[in-house]
Short mmCIF file of C-alpha atoms in Angstrom, two decimals:
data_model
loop_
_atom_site.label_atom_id
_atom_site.label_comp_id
_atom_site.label_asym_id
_atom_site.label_seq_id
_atom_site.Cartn_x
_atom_site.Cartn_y
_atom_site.Cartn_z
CA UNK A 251 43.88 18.88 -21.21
CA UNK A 252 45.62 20.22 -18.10
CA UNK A 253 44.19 22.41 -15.80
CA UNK A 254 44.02 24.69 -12.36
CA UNK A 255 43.43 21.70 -9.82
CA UNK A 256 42.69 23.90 -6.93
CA UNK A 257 43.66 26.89 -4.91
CA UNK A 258 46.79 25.87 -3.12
CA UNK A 259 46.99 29.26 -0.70
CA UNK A 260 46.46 33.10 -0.08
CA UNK A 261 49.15 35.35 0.61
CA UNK A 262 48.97 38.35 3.33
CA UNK A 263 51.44 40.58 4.40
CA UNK A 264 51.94 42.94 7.90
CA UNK A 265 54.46 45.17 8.87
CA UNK A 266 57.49 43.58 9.56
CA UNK A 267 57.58 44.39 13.46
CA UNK A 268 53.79 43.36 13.46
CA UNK A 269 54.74 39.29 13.20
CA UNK A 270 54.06 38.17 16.79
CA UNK A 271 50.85 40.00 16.52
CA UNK A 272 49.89 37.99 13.43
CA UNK A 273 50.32 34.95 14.36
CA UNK A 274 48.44 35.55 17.68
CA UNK A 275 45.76 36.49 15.98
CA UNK A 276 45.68 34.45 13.07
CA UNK A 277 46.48 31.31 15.18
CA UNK A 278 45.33 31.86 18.65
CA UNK A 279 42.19 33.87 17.81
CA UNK A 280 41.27 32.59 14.73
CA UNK A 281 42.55 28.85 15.49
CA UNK A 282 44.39 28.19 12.45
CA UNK A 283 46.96 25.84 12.69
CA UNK A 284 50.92 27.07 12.14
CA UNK A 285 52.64 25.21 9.02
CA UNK A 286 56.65 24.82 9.25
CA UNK A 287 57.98 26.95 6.16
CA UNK A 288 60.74 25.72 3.88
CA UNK A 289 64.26 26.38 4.90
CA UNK A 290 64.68 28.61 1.54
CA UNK A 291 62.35 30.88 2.77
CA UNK A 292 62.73 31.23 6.73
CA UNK A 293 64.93 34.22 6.00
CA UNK A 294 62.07 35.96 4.65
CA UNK A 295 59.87 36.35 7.78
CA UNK A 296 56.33 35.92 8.36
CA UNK A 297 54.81 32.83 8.51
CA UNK A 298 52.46 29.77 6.90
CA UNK A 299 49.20 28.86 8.07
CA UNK A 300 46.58 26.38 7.26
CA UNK A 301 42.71 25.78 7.52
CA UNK A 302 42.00 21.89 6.05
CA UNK A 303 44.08 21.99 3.12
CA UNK A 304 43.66 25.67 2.24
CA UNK A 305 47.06 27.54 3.28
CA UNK A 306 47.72 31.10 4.17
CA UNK A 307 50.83 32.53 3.74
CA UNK A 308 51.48 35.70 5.37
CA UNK A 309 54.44 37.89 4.63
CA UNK A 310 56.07 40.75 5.82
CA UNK A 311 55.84 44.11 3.80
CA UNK A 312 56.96 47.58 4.83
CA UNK A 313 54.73 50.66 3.82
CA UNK A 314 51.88 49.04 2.30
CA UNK A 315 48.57 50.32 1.94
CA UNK A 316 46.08 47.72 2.96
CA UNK A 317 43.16 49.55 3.36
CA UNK A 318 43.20 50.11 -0.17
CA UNK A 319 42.54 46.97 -1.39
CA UNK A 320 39.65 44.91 -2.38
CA UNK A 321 42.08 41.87 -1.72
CA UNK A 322 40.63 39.70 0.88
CA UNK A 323 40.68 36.57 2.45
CA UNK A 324 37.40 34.56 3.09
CA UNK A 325 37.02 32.00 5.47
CA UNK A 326 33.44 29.23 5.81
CA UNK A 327 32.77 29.51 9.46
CA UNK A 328 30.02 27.66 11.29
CA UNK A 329 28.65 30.03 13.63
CA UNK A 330 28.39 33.70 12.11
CA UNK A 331 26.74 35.12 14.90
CA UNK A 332 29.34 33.47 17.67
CA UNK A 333 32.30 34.71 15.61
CA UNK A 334 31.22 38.32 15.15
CA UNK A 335 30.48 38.46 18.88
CA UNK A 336 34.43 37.50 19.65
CA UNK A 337 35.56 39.78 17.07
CA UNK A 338 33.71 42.84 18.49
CA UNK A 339 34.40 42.06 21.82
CA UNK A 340 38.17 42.36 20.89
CA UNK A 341 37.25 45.96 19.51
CA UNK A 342 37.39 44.27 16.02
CA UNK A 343 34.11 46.32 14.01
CA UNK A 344 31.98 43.52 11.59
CA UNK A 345 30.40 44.79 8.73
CA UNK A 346 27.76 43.25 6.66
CA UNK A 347 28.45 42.53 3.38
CA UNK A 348 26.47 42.44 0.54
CA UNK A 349 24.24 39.47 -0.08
CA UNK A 350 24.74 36.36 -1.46
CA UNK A 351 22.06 33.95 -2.52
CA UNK A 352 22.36 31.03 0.47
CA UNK A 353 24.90 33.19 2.24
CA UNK A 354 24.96 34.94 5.44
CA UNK A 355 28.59 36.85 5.84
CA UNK A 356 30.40 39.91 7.29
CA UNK A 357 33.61 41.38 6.66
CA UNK A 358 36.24 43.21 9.26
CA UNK A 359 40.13 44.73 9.11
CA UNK A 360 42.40 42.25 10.69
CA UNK A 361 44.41 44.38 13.30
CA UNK A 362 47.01 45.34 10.35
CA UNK A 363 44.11 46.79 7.81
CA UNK A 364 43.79 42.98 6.16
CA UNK A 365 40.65 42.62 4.47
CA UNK A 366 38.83 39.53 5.47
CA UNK A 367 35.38 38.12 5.15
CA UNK A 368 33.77 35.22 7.29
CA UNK A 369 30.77 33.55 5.32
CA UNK A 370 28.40 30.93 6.58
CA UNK A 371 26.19 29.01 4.33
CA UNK A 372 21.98 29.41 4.94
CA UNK A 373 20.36 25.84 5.74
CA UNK A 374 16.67 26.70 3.94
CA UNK A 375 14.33 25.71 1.73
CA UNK A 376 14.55 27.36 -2.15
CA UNK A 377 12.84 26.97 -5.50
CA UNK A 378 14.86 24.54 -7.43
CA UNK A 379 17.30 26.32 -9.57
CA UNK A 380 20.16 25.58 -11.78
CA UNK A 381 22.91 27.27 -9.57
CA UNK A 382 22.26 23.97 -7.61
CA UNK A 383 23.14 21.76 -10.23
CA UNK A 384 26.50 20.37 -9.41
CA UNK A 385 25.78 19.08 -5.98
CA UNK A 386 21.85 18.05 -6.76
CA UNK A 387 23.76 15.94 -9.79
CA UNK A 388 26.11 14.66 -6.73
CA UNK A 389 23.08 13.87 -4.81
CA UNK A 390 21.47 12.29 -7.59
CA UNK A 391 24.22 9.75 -7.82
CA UNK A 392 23.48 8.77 -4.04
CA UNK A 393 20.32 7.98 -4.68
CA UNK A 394 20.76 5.72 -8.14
CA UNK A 395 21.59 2.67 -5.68
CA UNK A 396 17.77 3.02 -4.48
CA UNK A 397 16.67 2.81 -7.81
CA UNK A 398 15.52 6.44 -7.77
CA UNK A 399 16.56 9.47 -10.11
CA UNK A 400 17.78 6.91 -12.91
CA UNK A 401 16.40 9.04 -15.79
CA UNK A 402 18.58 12.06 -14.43
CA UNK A 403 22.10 12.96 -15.79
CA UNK A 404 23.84 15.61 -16.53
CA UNK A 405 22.26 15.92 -20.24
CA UNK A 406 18.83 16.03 -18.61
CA UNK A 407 19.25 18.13 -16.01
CA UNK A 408 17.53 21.28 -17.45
CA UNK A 409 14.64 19.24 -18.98
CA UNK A 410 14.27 17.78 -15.58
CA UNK A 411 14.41 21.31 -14.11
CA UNK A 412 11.48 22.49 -16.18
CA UNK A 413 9.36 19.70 -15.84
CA UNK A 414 10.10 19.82 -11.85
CA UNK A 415 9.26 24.03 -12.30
CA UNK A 416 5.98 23.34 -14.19
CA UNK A 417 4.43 21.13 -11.97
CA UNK A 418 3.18 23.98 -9.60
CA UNK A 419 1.17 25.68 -12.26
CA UNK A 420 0.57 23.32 -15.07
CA UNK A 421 1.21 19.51 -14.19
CA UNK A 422 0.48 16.77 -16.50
CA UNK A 423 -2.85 15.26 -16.83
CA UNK A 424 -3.20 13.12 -13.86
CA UNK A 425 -1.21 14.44 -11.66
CA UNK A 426 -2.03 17.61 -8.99
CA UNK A 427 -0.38 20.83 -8.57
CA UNK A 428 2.77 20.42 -6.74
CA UNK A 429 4.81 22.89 -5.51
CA UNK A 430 9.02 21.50 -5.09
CA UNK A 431 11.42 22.56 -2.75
CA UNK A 432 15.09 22.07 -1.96
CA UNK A 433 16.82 22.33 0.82
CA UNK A 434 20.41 23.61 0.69
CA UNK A 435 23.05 24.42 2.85
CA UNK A 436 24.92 27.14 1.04
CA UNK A 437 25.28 25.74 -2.79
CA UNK A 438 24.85 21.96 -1.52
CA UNK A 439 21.97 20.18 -1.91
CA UNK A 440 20.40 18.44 1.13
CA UNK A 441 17.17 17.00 0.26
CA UNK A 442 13.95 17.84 -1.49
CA UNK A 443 10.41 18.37 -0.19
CA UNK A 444 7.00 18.15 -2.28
CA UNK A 445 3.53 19.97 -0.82
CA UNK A 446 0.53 18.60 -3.12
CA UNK A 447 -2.19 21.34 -3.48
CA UNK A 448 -4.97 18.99 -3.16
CA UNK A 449 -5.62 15.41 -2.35
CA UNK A 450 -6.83 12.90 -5.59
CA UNK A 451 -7.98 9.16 -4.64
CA UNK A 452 -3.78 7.65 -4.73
CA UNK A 453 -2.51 10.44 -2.56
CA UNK A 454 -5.42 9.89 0.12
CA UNK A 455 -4.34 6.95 0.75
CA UNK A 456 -0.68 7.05 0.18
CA UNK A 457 1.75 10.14 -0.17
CA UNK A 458 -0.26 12.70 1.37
CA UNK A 459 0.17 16.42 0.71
CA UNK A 460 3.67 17.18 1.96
CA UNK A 461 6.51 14.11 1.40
CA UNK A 462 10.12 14.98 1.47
CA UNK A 463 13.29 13.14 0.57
CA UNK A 464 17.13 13.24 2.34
CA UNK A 465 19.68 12.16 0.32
CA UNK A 466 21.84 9.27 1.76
CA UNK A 467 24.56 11.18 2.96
CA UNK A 468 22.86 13.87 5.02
CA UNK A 469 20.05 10.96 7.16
CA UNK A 470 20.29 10.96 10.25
CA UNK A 471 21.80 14.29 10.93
CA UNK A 472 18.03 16.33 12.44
CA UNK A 473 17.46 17.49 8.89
CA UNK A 474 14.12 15.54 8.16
CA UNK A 475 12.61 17.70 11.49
CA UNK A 476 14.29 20.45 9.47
CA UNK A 477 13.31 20.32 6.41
CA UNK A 478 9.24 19.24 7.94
CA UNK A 479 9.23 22.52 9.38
CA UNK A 480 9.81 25.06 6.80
CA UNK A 481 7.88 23.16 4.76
CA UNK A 482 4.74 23.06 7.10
CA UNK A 483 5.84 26.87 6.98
CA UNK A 484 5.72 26.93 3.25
CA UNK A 485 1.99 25.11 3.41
CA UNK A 486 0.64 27.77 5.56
CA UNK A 487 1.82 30.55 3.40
CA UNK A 488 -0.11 28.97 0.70
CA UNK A 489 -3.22 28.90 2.49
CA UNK A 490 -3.32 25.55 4.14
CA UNK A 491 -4.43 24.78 7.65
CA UNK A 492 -3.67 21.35 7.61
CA UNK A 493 -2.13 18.69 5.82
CA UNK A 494 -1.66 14.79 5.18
CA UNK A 495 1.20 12.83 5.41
CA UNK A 496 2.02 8.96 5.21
CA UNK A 497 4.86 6.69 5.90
CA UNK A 498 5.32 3.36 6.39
CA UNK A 499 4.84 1.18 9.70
CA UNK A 500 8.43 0.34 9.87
CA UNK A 501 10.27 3.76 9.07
CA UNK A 502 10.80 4.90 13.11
CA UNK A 503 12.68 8.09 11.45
CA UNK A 504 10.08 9.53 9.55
CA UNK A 505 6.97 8.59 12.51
CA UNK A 506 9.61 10.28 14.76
CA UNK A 507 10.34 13.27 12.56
CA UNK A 508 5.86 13.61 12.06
CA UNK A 509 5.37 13.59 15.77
CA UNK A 510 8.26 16.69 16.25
CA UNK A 511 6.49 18.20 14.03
CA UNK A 512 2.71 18.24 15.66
CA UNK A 513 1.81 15.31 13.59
CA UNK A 514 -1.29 12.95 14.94
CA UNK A 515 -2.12 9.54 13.92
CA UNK A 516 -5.32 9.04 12.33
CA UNK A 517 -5.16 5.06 10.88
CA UNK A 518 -3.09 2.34 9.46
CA UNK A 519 -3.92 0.91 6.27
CA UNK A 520 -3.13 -1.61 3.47
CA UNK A 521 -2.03 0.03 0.18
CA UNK A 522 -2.47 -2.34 -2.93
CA UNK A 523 1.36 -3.04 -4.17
CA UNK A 524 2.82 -2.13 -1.05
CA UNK A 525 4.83 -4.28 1.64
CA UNK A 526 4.10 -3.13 4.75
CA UNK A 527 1.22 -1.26 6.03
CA UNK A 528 0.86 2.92 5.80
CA UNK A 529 -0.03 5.26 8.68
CA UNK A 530 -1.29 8.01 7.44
CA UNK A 531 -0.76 11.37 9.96
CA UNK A 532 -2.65 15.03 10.08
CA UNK A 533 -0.46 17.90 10.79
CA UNK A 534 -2.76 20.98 11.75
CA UNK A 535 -1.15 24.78 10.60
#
């Protein structure tokens, strides 16, 4: 069955005698890059745009009312704070809008009464929840190749979900309290950190209270020192003043990522059914 692919581009339009203005702004200020438009249509004015592979077409249109509109333009940018500072200081006023759940944005009138919106995703920690479920799923696939995740598909998803949900108040027998966090950028799905309420005999000497995951794609990019610290923010808002953590001898990310974070060395050990030997760290909140 056929269906919409993608969104090919967004159409604006500005006064006709307003072109030059347009395309200093929209290309000069805004950094978009200028697309050559098909002979068929140079007659019409205005001119094509791009971001990536998302196009903006703007046209030329006498006597509209643009103000009037709830049509708008919204462009990802990566610095929120940097982009409403060069707006304002070209007399352009930002407005917050309102929110979105792992959104920070702002909207403003382009200097012909466009609507547009710039939105940056939040990089945070969040109770799991299904609105993450097409890029955990992605992640999930990343992480298959390590042998981990195999019993979770698409079918299971919400089953996993609830089990993951339940462990903070009502985990199986054997297991402790465990309260799961993920940390996304926007909707996308980074990596997932674990803070044990207490300690039983297997987590003393391996696993700790607090362990965290990356998945493959997103290592090596400072989000393990990330995603340590708003957990170890997390821990103290649940009452803890210090916690446990292990690794192994040989991961130099994680010891690295522990010691950012405050963490001190207390031993190495032998863990029955393991291959190398575990350090196991104290982190005091």
């Amino acid at each position: 069955m056929s269906g919409v692919v993608r969104l090919h581009h967004a159409q604006i339009t500005v006064p006709p005698d307003q072109v030059a203005g347009a395309r200093a702004f929209y290309l000069d200020v805004l950094g978009l890059s200028e697309l050559p438009k098909p002979d068929s249509l140079i007659a019409r004015g205005g001119f094509w745009a791009a971001v990536g592979d998302q196009q903006l077409h703007v046209g030329v249109e006498q006597g509209a009312d643009r103000t009037a509109t709830k049509a708008h333009l919204a462009y990802e940018v990566d610095d929120l704070a940097a982009w409403r500072a060069k707006l304002e200081a070209r007399g352009i006023t930002a407005q917050a809008g309102e929110p979105i759940p792992g959104y920070d944005r702002f909207e403003f009138r382009d200097p012909f009464g466009n609507r547009v919106e710039f939105i940056a995703p939040i990089v945070d920690l969040v109770r799991p929840h299904a609105r993450c479920r097409a890029s955990f799923l992605e992640a999930v696939e990343e992480f298959k190749p390590e042998g981990r995740y195999l019993e979770v598909s698409p079918d299971t998803f919400d089953s996993y979900l609830a089990r993951l949900l339940a462990m903070e108040s009502n985990p199986p027998a054997g297991y402790v309290a465990d309260t799961a966090l993920w940390l996304m950028r926007g909707d996308h799905f980074i990596g997932r950190l674990s803070i044990r309420h207490h300690l039983n005999a297997k987590l003393e000497r391996f696993g700790g209270h607090v362990g965290y995951e990356l998945r493959p794609t997103e290592r090596g990019k400072g989000y393990g020192t990330l995603i340590l610290r708003l957990g170890l923010e997390h821990a103290r808002r649940l009452g803890f003043r210090r916690v446990m953590l292990t690794t192994d001898v040989t991961n130099e990310r994680s010891i690295r990522v522990i010691k950012a974070n405050g963490g001190t060395l207390q031993d190495r050990i032998r863990v029955e059914g393991r291959d190398v030997d575990t350090f196991r760290w104290w982190i005091e909140l």
